[in-house]
Amino acid sequence: MSDMEFTYAVARIRALEVSLFSASTIEQLIACQSEESCLQFLTERGWGDSDTPLNADAILTRESEKIWETMREMRIDMSVFDVLSYPNLFHNLKAAIKEVCSEETHPGIFFEDCAISPKEMMDIIREKDFSRLPANMAHAAEEAYETLLHTRDGQLCDVIIDKATLEAIYQAGLDANADIIRNYAEDTVAVANIKIAVRSQKTAKSLDFMKRAMVECESLSVDQLAKAALNSMDAICEYLSGTAYAEGAKALAESTSAFERWCDNRIIHTIQPQKYNAFSVGPLVAYVLARENEIKTVRIILSGKANNLPDDSIRERVREMYV
Amino acid sequence: MSQLGIVYALLGAALAVLLAGAGSSIGVGIAGQAASGVVTEDPSKFAKVLIMQLLPGTQGIYGLLVGFITLSKVGLLGGQVAALTPQSGLMILAACLPIGIVGLISGKYQGKTSAAAIGIVAKKPDQFGKAMLFPAMVETYAILALLISILAVTNIPV
């Protein structure tokens, strides 16, 4: 699709951006006394539907569904959002493999709003008909299924599928015409590699394990990052300080939650210029990411309120807003 | 041979109307898509975005005006067709080109600027006046072209 094909959708997104939460709205939400008053605050601003129960999960799930309902109404080629939908799709693959291999059923573990429905995914795995999956999933699905069936090693199964997810995201980024999708894919893969390095360092994983889990990207050297992780956390920070993720190294030195916040804020900084773009798919992708970031931030605040965390502790974890 | 002059003159009138009209239709179409997007979410902004959508429509009117003047000049409207030499016909054709070509290009770009300005109205409706100035700037060049086309067509001796 040419950039001009998105004119209607971008203008509609501009109108919708008015209702995105700003930093001051988030501050008002934090100032609410309890989780109930937070939920009341959210419903007054149109979160959930009139028939949505007044509980955090129901409201946040409904808001996530609304994002994709809105995008489908735009009548655009939804493949531009592949890069954003892969994590949920591959999560469903992981869940289906585990359910089939363990012969147990666990309600509510699938994302409903995916290109392949949970029922179809279960049928594919049960029948071992991996050719019905997209090309970037089929091989990983078969390998993960066989691995879990023969070794019962759930972590190895996770590693295989998580790596396939990152590779699919990276490839979607390379194939995309829009800069925002390329940058998002690069950042997502690089940040995932950093997270793998940090966790592997803490759990003393081997070099082979890290290389098996990490995905090559342009902005980081997987080899150097994995070797740094073998040494110490300081070595990871030192390596990162010489890359585009130097700020991340500082956050990492501070705490894990500071690093998680930095990862999300980095994505928001990447999409900020889309506020001034009147054409192309960029503002649409930015809106989806901004909404997901908003929902994640609200979830953090609601969890904090439910667990009676002090406001300052909640504020430390709050992400930057798009508007 | 005596008909060639009038053919050139008519071609000029046709190009003025065709090219400028095409520019306006492209521009109004682009701005219309953006306007529809905003009204889908917020129907209260209908009047403001409609004005924005209409801005690229003027090039078509300018082309029509030059077309009328040309037809009148060569006597086609009054029934007394002037005996134009090929040179005079070509001069009229050349005189019609500024509004035709500038109308086409400015119409398209004014539409894109209007679509962007509609984004301002969507987020900050109180900034409507400032938002309207951006696409209005593109209009300047359509008006300059119109001026030259009218001056040239009316002053060519027939």
Short mmCIF file of C-alpha atoms in Angstrom, two decimals:
data_model
loop_
_atom_site.label_atom_id
_atom_site.label_comp_id
_atom_site.label_asym_id
_atom_site.label_seq_id
_atom_site.Cartn_x
_atom_site.Cartn_y
_atom_site.Cartn_z
CA MET A 1 0.00 0.00 0.00
CA SER A 2 1.28 3.47 -0.81
CA ASP A 3 1.56 6.01 2.01
CA MET A 4 -1.47 7.89 0.66
CA GLU A 5 -3.68 4.84 1.25
CA PHE A 6 -3.45 5.51 4.97
CA THR A 7 -4.82 9.09 4.84
CA TYR A 8 -8.24 8.17 6.26
CA ALA A 9 -6.78 5.90 8.93
CA VAL A 10 -4.15 8.41 10.06
CA ALA A 11 -6.73 11.21 10.40
CA ARG A 12 -8.93 8.88 12.43
CA ILE A 13 -5.99 7.99 14.63
CA ARG A 14 -5.32 11.71 15.17
CA ALA A 15 -8.86 12.06 16.52
CA LEU A 16 -8.37 9.00 18.74
CA GLU A 17 -5.04 10.23 20.10
CA VAL A 18 -6.95 12.93 21.96
CA SER A 19 -8.26 10.27 24.34
CA LEU A 20 -4.85 8.70 25.05
CA PHE A 21 -3.66 9.18 28.62
CA SER A 22 -1.11 11.92 29.17
CA ALA A 23 1.41 11.98 32.02
CA SER A 24 -0.98 14.17 34.05
CA THR A 25 -3.84 11.67 33.61
CA ILE A 26 -1.54 8.90 34.86
CA GLU A 27 -0.65 11.12 37.82
CA GLN A 28 -4.40 11.51 38.57
CA LEU A 29 -4.78 7.73 38.41
CA ILE A 30 -1.90 7.22 40.85
CA ALA A 31 -3.51 9.76 43.17
CA CYS A 32 -6.67 7.60 43.45
CA GLN A 33 -7.00 6.11 46.93
CA SER A 34 -7.73 2.48 46.03
CA GLU A 35 -7.98 0.01 43.16
CA GLU A 36 -11.78 0.51 43.12
CA SER A 37 -11.46 4.27 42.72
CA CYS A 38 -8.88 3.69 39.95
CA LEU A 39 -11.34 1.43 38.13
CA GLN A 40 -14.06 4.04 38.60
CA PHE A 41 -11.71 6.68 37.16
CA LEU A 42 -11.02 4.46 34.14
CA THR A 43 -14.67 3.68 33.41
CA GLU A 44 -15.50 7.39 33.60
CA ARG A 45 -12.97 7.86 30.78
CA GLY A 46 -14.62 5.24 28.62
CA TRP A 47 -12.48 2.23 29.50
CA GLY A 48 -14.30 -1.08 29.19
CA ASP A 49 -17.89 -1.26 27.95
CA SER A 50 -21.18 -0.68 29.76
CA ASP A 51 -21.45 -4.44 30.36
CA THR A 52 -17.80 -4.98 31.37
CA PRO A 53 -17.49 -6.07 35.02
CA LEU A 54 -15.72 -3.57 37.28
CA ASN A 55 -12.51 -5.55 37.66
CA ALA A 56 -9.02 -4.87 36.35
CA ASP A 57 -8.60 -7.94 34.16
CA ALA A 58 -11.94 -7.53 32.41
CA ILE A 59 -11.43 -3.84 31.71
CA LEU A 60 -7.84 -4.19 30.51
CA THR A 61 -8.67 -7.20 28.32
CA ARG A 62 -11.53 -5.25 26.75
CA GLU A 63 -9.24 -2.30 26.07
CA SER A 64 -6.70 -4.58 24.35
CA GLU A 65 -9.49 -5.99 22.17
CA LYS A 66 -10.61 -2.46 21.28
CA ILE A 67 -7.18 -1.67 19.79
CA TRP A 68 -7.50 -4.37 17.15
CA GLU A 69 -11.21 -3.75 16.58
CA THR A 70 -10.32 -0.15 15.72
CA MET A 71 -7.52 -1.20 13.38
CA ARG A 72 -9.75 -3.66 11.54
CA GLU A 73 -12.35 -0.91 11.04
CA MET A 74 -9.72 1.10 9.15
CA ARG A 75 -9.94 -1.37 6.22
CA ILE A 76 -6.19 -1.50 5.74
CA ASP A 77 -3.89 -4.41 5.00
CA MET A 78 -3.48 -5.94 8.47
CA SER A 79 -0.20 -7.61 7.50
CA VAL A 80 1.55 -4.33 8.39
CA PHE A 81 0.86 -5.26 12.03
CA ASP A 82 2.44 -8.73 11.77
CA VAL A 83 5.48 -7.50 13.62
CA LEU A 84 3.24 -6.59 16.59
CA SER A 85 1.05 -9.69 16.51
CA TYR A 86 3.79 -12.34 16.37
CA PRO A 87 4.39 -12.48 20.15
CA ASN A 88 0.73 -13.42 20.81
CA LEU A 89 0.62 -15.85 17.88
CA PHE A 90 3.79 -17.64 18.98
CA HIS A 91 2.55 -17.64 22.57
CA ASN A 92 -0.51 -19.55 21.36
CA LEU A 93 1.78 -22.03 19.59
CA LYS A 94 3.72 -22.55 22.81
CA ALA A 95 0.51 -23.00 24.81
CA ALA A 96 -0.92 -25.47 22.27
CA ILE A 97 2.27 -27.60 22.25
CA LYS A 98 2.34 -27.73 26.04
CA GLU A 99 -1.35 -28.62 26.29
CA VAL A 100 -1.07 -31.39 23.70
CA CYS A 101 2.15 -32.84 25.17
CA SER A 102 0.90 -32.70 28.76
CA GLU A 103 -2.60 -33.88 27.77
CA GLU A 104 -4.05 -31.30 30.12
CA THR A 105 -6.31 -28.35 29.45
CA HIS A 106 -5.94 -24.97 31.11
CA PRO A 107 -8.65 -22.40 30.40
CA GLY A 108 -7.66 -18.83 29.51
CA ILE A 109 -4.10 -19.47 28.37
CA PHE A 110 -4.67 -18.49 24.72
CA PHE A 111 -4.90 -15.08 23.09
CA GLU A 112 -8.16 -15.09 21.14
CA ASP A 113 -7.44 -12.26 18.73
CA CYS A 114 -4.85 -13.94 16.48
CA ALA A 115 -4.44 -14.85 12.81
CA ILE A 116 -4.75 -18.54 13.77
CA SER A 117 -7.54 -19.22 16.26
CA PRO A 118 -6.71 -21.18 19.43
CA LYS A 119 -8.93 -24.06 18.27
CA GLU A 120 -7.20 -24.27 14.90
CA MET A 121 -3.80 -24.10 16.59
CA MET A 122 -4.75 -26.98 18.88
CA ASP A 123 -5.97 -29.02 15.88
CA ILE A 124 -2.72 -28.41 13.98
CA ILE A 125 -0.55 -29.52 16.91
CA ARG A 126 -2.76 -32.47 17.80
CA GLU A 127 -2.67 -33.71 14.19
CA LYS A 128 1.05 -32.79 13.86
CA ASP A 129 0.10 -31.04 10.62
CA PHE A 130 2.78 -28.36 10.90
CA SER A 131 2.59 -27.49 7.20
CA ARG A 132 -0.66 -25.60 7.95
CA LEU A 133 1.34 -23.10 9.98
CA PRO A 134 3.04 -20.10 8.37
CA ALA A 135 6.54 -20.88 7.03
CA ASN A 136 8.24 -18.93 9.83
CA MET A 137 6.46 -21.06 12.48
CA ALA A 138 6.34 -24.56 11.02
CA HIS A 139 9.93 -25.67 11.62
CA ALA A 140 10.12 -24.22 15.14
CA ALA A 141 6.75 -25.75 16.02
CA GLU A 142 7.88 -29.23 14.95
CA GLU A 143 11.23 -28.92 16.72
CA ALA A 144 9.64 -27.61 19.93
CA TYR A 145 6.95 -30.31 19.86
CA GLU A 146 9.46 -33.15 19.37
CA THR A 147 11.78 -31.69 22.01
CA LEU A 148 9.06 -31.41 24.63
CA LEU A 149 7.65 -34.84 23.80
CA HIS A 150 10.99 -36.61 24.08
CA THR A 151 12.85 -34.60 26.73
CA ARG A 152 9.96 -33.08 28.76
CA ASP A 153 12.19 -29.99 28.95
CA GLY A 154 9.72 -27.11 29.01
CA GLN A 155 12.45 -24.48 29.09
CA LEU A 156 14.08 -25.79 25.94
CA CYS A 157 10.69 -25.77 24.21
CA ASP A 158 10.25 -22.13 25.30
CA VAL A 159 13.71 -21.21 24.02
CA ILE A 160 13.02 -22.70 20.58
CA ILE A 161 9.70 -20.87 20.18
CA ASP A 162 10.93 -17.59 21.67
CA LYS A 163 13.85 -17.59 19.26
CA ALA A 164 11.49 -18.29 16.34
CA THR A 165 9.32 -15.36 17.54
CA LEU A 166 12.29 -12.99 17.55
CA GLU A 167 13.43 -14.23 14.13
CA ALA A 168 9.92 -13.69 12.72
CA ILE A 169 9.81 -10.17 14.17
CA TYR A 170 13.26 -9.35 12.80
CA GLN A 171 12.41 -10.69 9.35
CA ALA A 172 9.12 -8.74 9.33
CA GLY A 173 11.16 -5.63 10.17
CA LEU A 174 13.59 -6.28 7.32
CA ASP A 175 10.71 -6.84 4.89
CA ALA A 176 8.83 -3.70 5.97
CA ASN A 177 8.89 -0.47 3.98
CA ALA A 178 8.17 1.72 7.01
CA ASP A 179 11.09 2.90 9.13
CA ILE A 180 9.04 2.64 12.30
CA ILE A 181 8.53 -1.12 11.80
CA ARG A 182 12.22 -1.66 10.99
CA ASN A 183 13.30 0.30 14.08
CA TYR A 184 10.75 -1.43 16.28
CA ALA A 185 11.90 -4.88 15.12
CA GLU A 186 15.56 -4.01 15.64
CA ASP A 187 14.91 -2.60 19.12
CA THR A 188 12.69 -5.52 20.14
CA VAL A 189 15.26 -8.12 19.14
CA ALA A 190 18.19 -6.21 20.65
CA VAL A 191 16.36 -5.65 23.96
CA ALA A 192 15.30 -9.32 24.04
CA ASN A 193 18.96 -10.31 23.56
CA ILE A 194 19.97 -8.05 26.45
CA LYS A 195 17.26 -9.57 28.67
CA ILE A 196 18.44 -13.08 27.77
CA ALA A 197 22.03 -12.08 28.63
CA VAL A 198 20.99 -10.62 31.99
CA ARG A 199 18.88 -13.63 32.99
CA SER A 200 21.52 -16.08 31.78
CA GLN A 201 24.16 -14.27 33.81
CA LYS A 202 22.00 -14.46 36.92
CA THR A 203 21.26 -18.17 36.43
CA ALA A 204 24.80 -19.05 35.23
CA LYS A 205 23.74 -20.41 31.83
CA SER A 206 26.31 -21.63 29.30
CA LEU A 207 27.52 -19.82 26.21
CA ASP A 208 25.82 -22.41 24.02
CA PHE A 209 22.48 -21.83 25.74
CA MET A 210 22.73 -18.07 25.20
CA LYS A 211 23.68 -18.41 21.56
CA ARG A 212 20.79 -20.80 21.07
CA ALA A 213 18.37 -18.28 22.57
CA MET A 214 19.69 -15.03 21.07
CA VAL A 215 18.98 -13.72 17.58
CA GLU A 216 21.52 -11.86 15.45
CA CYS A 217 20.69 -8.18 14.93
CA GLU A 218 22.41 -5.14 13.51
CA SER A 219 22.84 -3.02 16.64
CA LEU A 220 24.34 -5.69 18.94
CA SER A 221 26.90 -8.45 18.62
CA VAL A 222 25.34 -11.61 20.02
CA ASP A 223 28.80 -13.15 20.41
CA GLN A 224 30.20 -10.26 22.46
CA LEU A 225 27.04 -9.93 24.54
CA ALA A 226 26.99 -13.65 25.37
CA LYS A 227 30.69 -13.61 26.31
CA ALA A 228 30.12 -10.56 28.52
CA ALA A 229 27.22 -12.39 30.20
CA LEU A 230 29.56 -15.30 30.97
CA ASN A 231 31.79 -12.92 32.94
CA SER A 232 29.60 -10.65 35.06
CA MET A 233 26.77 -8.12 35.09
CA ASP A 234 29.37 -5.35 34.99
CA ALA A 235 30.80 -6.85 31.80
CA ILE A 236 27.32 -6.71 30.21
CA CYS A 237 26.96 -3.05 31.25
CA GLU A 238 30.45 -2.28 29.95
CA TYR A 239 29.70 -3.88 26.58
CA LEU A 240 26.35 -2.07 26.31
CA SER A 241 27.90 1.30 27.14
CA GLY A 242 29.68 1.15 23.79
CA THR A 243 26.47 0.47 21.84
CA ALA A 244 23.23 2.34 21.09
CA TYR A 245 21.91 0.87 24.34
CA ALA A 246 24.26 2.76 26.68
CA GLU A 247 21.30 4.27 28.57
CA GLY A 248 20.02 0.75 29.09
CA ALA A 249 23.29 -0.17 30.77
CA LYS A 250 22.74 2.61 33.31
CA ALA A 251 19.19 1.41 33.97
CA LEU A 252 20.46 -2.14 34.29
CA ALA A 253 22.98 -1.05 36.89
CA GLU A 254 20.13 0.61 38.82
CA SER A 255 17.66 -2.30 38.95
CA THR A 256 15.80 -4.82 36.81
CA SER A 257 12.57 -2.83 37.02
CA ALA A 258 14.44 0.32 35.92
CA PHE A 259 15.75 -1.64 32.94
CA GLU A 260 12.25 -2.90 32.02
CA ARG A 261 10.97 0.68 32.22
CA TRP A 262 13.85 1.88 30.05
CA CYS A 263 13.01 -0.77 27.41
CA ASP A 264 9.40 0.44 27.17
CA ASN A 265 10.38 4.11 27.24
CA ARG A 266 12.86 3.52 24.41
CA ILE A 267 10.03 2.19 22.22
CA ILE A 268 7.93 5.26 23.06
CA HIS A 269 10.83 7.56 22.13
CA THR A 270 11.21 5.68 18.84
CA ILE A 271 7.56 6.27 17.92
CA GLN A 272 7.27 9.90 19.13
CA PRO A 273 8.02 11.45 15.67
CA GLN A 274 4.94 9.69 14.28
CA LYS A 275 2.78 12.29 16.07
CA TYR A 276 3.79 14.71 13.29
CA ASN A 277 3.42 12.32 10.36
CA ALA A 278 0.19 12.85 8.39
CA PHE A 279 0.55 9.90 6.01
CA SER A 280 1.99 6.33 5.95
CA VAL A 281 1.45 3.42 8.30
CA GLY A 282 3.74 4.90 10.97
CA PRO A 283 1.07 6.71 13.06
CA LEU A 284 -1.07 3.56 13.11
CA VAL A 285 1.73 1.36 14.40
CA ALA A 286 2.64 4.10 16.87
CA TYR A 287 -0.97 4.25 18.12
CA VAL A 288 -1.09 0.49 18.71
CA LEU A 289 2.20 0.60 20.61
CA ALA A 290 1.07 3.68 22.56
CA ARG A 291 -2.19 1.96 23.56
CA GLU A 292 -0.35 -1.20 24.61
CA ASN A 293 2.06 0.91 26.64
CA GLU A 294 -0.86 2.77 28.20
CA ILE A 295 -2.62 -0.48 29.15
CA LYS A 296 0.61 -1.88 30.60
CA THR A 297 1.11 1.27 32.68
CA VAL A 298 -2.47 1.16 33.97
CA ARG A 299 -1.97 -2.53 34.83
CA ILE A 300 1.14 -1.62 36.85
CA ILE A 301 -0.77 1.10 38.72
CA LEU A 302 -3.74 -1.19 39.43
CA SER A 303 -1.44 -3.97 40.67
CA GLY A 304 0.34 -1.47 42.89
CA LYS A 305 -2.95 -0.22 44.31
CA ALA A 306 -4.23 -3.78 44.83
CA ASN A 307 -1.07 -4.60 46.79
CA ASN A 308 -1.09 -1.31 48.74
CA LEU A 309 2.26 -0.16 47.36
CA PRO A 310 3.16 3.43 48.21
CA ASP A 311 2.54 5.94 45.41
CA ASP A 312 6.26 6.62 45.00
CA SER A 313 6.99 2.94 44.37
CA ILE A 314 4.26 2.85 41.73
CA ARG A 315 5.56 6.07 40.17
CA GLU A 316 9.03 4.52 39.76
CA ARG A 317 7.56 1.81 37.56
CA VAL A 318 5.30 4.03 35.45
CA ARG A 319 6.20 4.29 31.75
CA GLU A 320 6.40 7.48 29.70
CA MET A 321 3.29 8.30 27.72
CA TYR A 322 3.08 8.86 23.94
CA VAL A 323 1.06 12.10 24.16
CA MET B 1 -5.69 25.63 -42.39
CA SER B 2 -7.94 28.44 -41.20
CA GLN B 3 -9.45 26.11 -38.57
CA LEU B 4 -6.09 25.29 -36.92
CA GLY B 5 -6.03 28.50 -34.88
CA ILE B 6 -9.37 27.77 -33.24
CA VAL B 7 -8.31 24.17 -32.58
CA TYR B 8 -5.23 25.39 -30.66
CA ALA B 9 -7.35 27.88 -28.70
CA LEU B 10 -9.89 25.20 -27.78
CA LEU B 11 -7.08 22.85 -26.77
CA GLY B 12 -5.83 25.59 -24.44
CA ALA B 13 -9.29 26.02 -22.88
CA ALA B 14 -9.65 22.27 -22.51
CA LEU B 15 -6.22 21.90 -20.85
CA ALA B 16 -6.96 24.70 -18.39
CA VAL B 17 -10.20 23.03 -17.31
CA LEU B 18 -8.89 19.45 -17.46
CA LEU B 19 -5.58 19.84 -15.64
CA ALA B 20 -6.77 22.28 -12.98
CA GLY B 21 -9.93 20.21 -12.45
CA ALA B 22 -7.88 17.03 -12.10
CA GLY B 23 -5.62 18.73 -9.54
CA SER B 24 -8.63 19.84 -7.53
CA SER B 25 -10.30 16.46 -7.64
CA ILE B 26 -7.10 14.75 -6.42
CA GLY B 27 -6.66 17.35 -3.68
CA VAL B 28 -10.28 17.34 -2.52
CA GLY B 29 -10.16 13.54 -2.57
CA ILE B 30 -7.10 13.36 -0.33
CA ALA B 31 -8.45 15.94 2.10
CA GLY B 32 -11.86 14.23 2.02
CA GLN B 33 -10.35 10.95 3.20
CA ALA B 34 -8.70 12.71 6.12
CA ALA B 35 -11.91 14.62 6.89
CA SER B 36 -13.90 11.38 6.91
CA GLY B 37 -11.42 9.84 9.33
CA VAL B 38 -11.87 12.69 11.80
CA VAL B 39 -15.67 12.84 11.47
CA THR B 40 -15.88 9.06 12.06
CA GLU B 41 -14.54 9.63 15.56
CA ASP B 42 -15.80 13.15 16.22
CA PRO B 43 -18.80 14.34 14.11
CA SER B 44 -18.77 17.72 15.91
CA LYS B 45 -15.74 18.74 13.80
CA PHE B 46 -17.66 18.33 10.52
CA ALA B 47 -17.88 22.04 9.65
CA LYS B 48 -14.21 22.73 10.30
CA VAL B 49 -12.87 19.77 8.34
CA LEU B 50 -15.32 20.47 5.48
CA ILE B 51 -13.76 23.91 5.01
CA MET B 52 -10.32 22.27 4.96
CA GLN B 53 -11.51 19.77 2.38
CA LEU B 54 -12.86 22.52 0.11
CA LEU B 55 -9.61 24.51 -0.02
CA PRO B 56 -8.05 22.46 -2.86
CA GLY B 57 -11.29 22.84 -4.82
CA THR B 58 -10.47 26.37 -6.01
CA GLN B 59 -7.98 25.31 -8.70
CA GLY B 60 -10.81 23.66 -10.63
CA ILE B 61 -12.80 26.91 -10.45
CA TYR B 62 -9.78 28.90 -11.69
CA GLY B 63 -9.39 26.49 -14.62
CA LEU B 64 -13.08 26.84 -15.41
CA LEU B 65 -12.78 30.65 -15.31
CA VAL B 66 -9.86 30.68 -17.74
CA GLY B 67 -11.73 28.21 -19.96
CA PHE B 68 -14.77 30.54 -20.05
CA ILE B 69 -12.68 33.59 -20.82
CA THR B 70 -10.93 31.72 -23.63
CA LEU B 71 -14.19 30.51 -25.15
CA SER B 72 -15.59 34.01 -24.90
CA LYS B 73 -12.43 35.48 -26.42
CA VAL B 74 -12.62 33.28 -29.51
CA GLY B 75 -16.33 33.92 -29.85
CA LEU B 76 -17.54 30.38 -29.27
CA LEU B 77 -20.02 31.45 -26.62
CA GLY B 78 -21.60 34.20 -28.74
CA GLY B 79 -21.87 32.14 -31.91
CA GLN B 80 -19.42 34.36 -33.84
CA VAL B 81 -16.26 32.25 -34.05
CA ALA B 82 -13.21 34.42 -34.66
CA ALA B 83 -10.93 33.67 -37.59
CA LEU B 84 -7.77 32.82 -35.64
CA THR B 85 -4.38 32.36 -37.22
CA PRO B 86 -2.43 29.34 -36.01
CA GLN B 87 -0.02 31.74 -34.28
CA SER B 88 -2.84 33.40 -32.32
CA GLY B 89 -4.29 30.00 -31.44
CA LEU B 90 -0.92 28.84 -30.14
CA MET B 91 -0.57 32.03 -28.11
CA ILE B 92 -3.94 31.35 -26.45
CA LEU B 93 -2.89 27.74 -25.80
CA ALA B 94 0.32 28.96 -24.14
CA ALA B 95 -1.68 31.47 -22.09
CA CYS B 96 -3.90 28.69 -20.73
CA LEU B 97 -1.00 26.49 -19.61
CA PRO B 98 -0.03 28.29 -16.36
CA ILE B 99 -3.35 27.67 -14.62
CA GLY B 100 -3.57 24.18 -16.11
CA ILE B 101 -0.17 22.94 -14.92
CA VAL B 102 0.04 24.91 -11.68
CA GLY B 103 -3.58 23.99 -10.93
CA LEU B 104 -2.78 20.29 -11.28
CA ILE B 105 0.31 20.36 -9.07
CA SER B 106 -0.93 22.84 -6.48
CA GLY B 107 -4.30 21.05 -6.19
CA LYS B 108 -2.60 17.78 -5.30
CA TYR B 109 -0.20 19.32 -2.81
CA GLN B 110 -2.84 21.55 -1.28
CA GLY B 111 -4.87 18.39 -0.69
CA LYS B 112 -1.96 16.78 1.13
CA THR B 113 -1.40 19.92 3.20
CA SER B 114 -5.12 20.08 4.00
CA ALA B 115 -5.04 16.45 5.15
CA ALA B 116 -2.14 17.27 7.46
CA ALA B 117 -3.95 20.39 8.71
CA ILE B 118 -7.06 18.30 9.39
CA GLY B 119 -4.82 16.38 11.81
CA ILE B 120 -4.27 19.65 13.70
CA VAL B 121 -8.02 20.27 13.85
CA ALA B 122 -8.55 16.72 15.11
CA LYS B 123 -6.23 17.24 18.07
CA LYS B 124 -6.50 20.98 18.68
CA PRO B 125 -9.75 22.37 17.23
CA ASP B 126 -9.06 25.79 18.78
CA GLN B 127 -6.07 26.12 16.40
CA PHE B 128 -8.32 25.99 13.34
CA GLY B 129 -7.25 29.46 12.10
CA LYS B 130 -3.57 28.59 12.15
CA ALA B 131 -4.20 25.17 10.64
CA MET B 132 -6.04 26.73 7.71
CA LEU B 133 -3.11 29.00 6.87
CA PHE B 134 -0.85 26.11 5.82
CA PRO B 135 -2.96 24.85 2.92
CA ALA B 136 -3.92 28.46 2.10
CA MET B 137 -0.24 29.19 1.39
CA VAL B 138 -0.31 26.73 -1.51
CA GLU B 139 -3.24 28.69 -2.95
CA THR B 140 -0.94 31.69 -3.54
CA TYR B 141 0.73 29.98 -6.48
CA ALA B 142 -2.54 28.91 -8.07
CA ILE B 143 -3.70 32.55 -7.86
CA LEU B 144 -0.46 33.80 -9.46
CA ALA B 145 -0.91 31.32 -12.31
CA LEU B 146 -4.56 32.35 -12.69
CA LEU B 147 -3.55 35.99 -12.89
CA ILE B 148 -1.03 35.37 -15.66
CA SER B 149 -3.42 33.14 -17.62
CA ILE B 150 -6.21 35.74 -17.48
CA LEU B 151 -3.90 38.64 -18.38
CA ALA B 152 -2.41 36.73 -21.27
CA VAL B 153 -5.69 35.38 -22.72
CA THR B 154 -7.45 38.75 -22.54
CA ASN B 155 -4.54 40.66 -24.11
CA ILE B 156 -3.79 38.41 -27.07
CA PRO B 157 -4.98 40.23 -30.21
CA VAL B 158 -7.58 38.22 -32.10
#
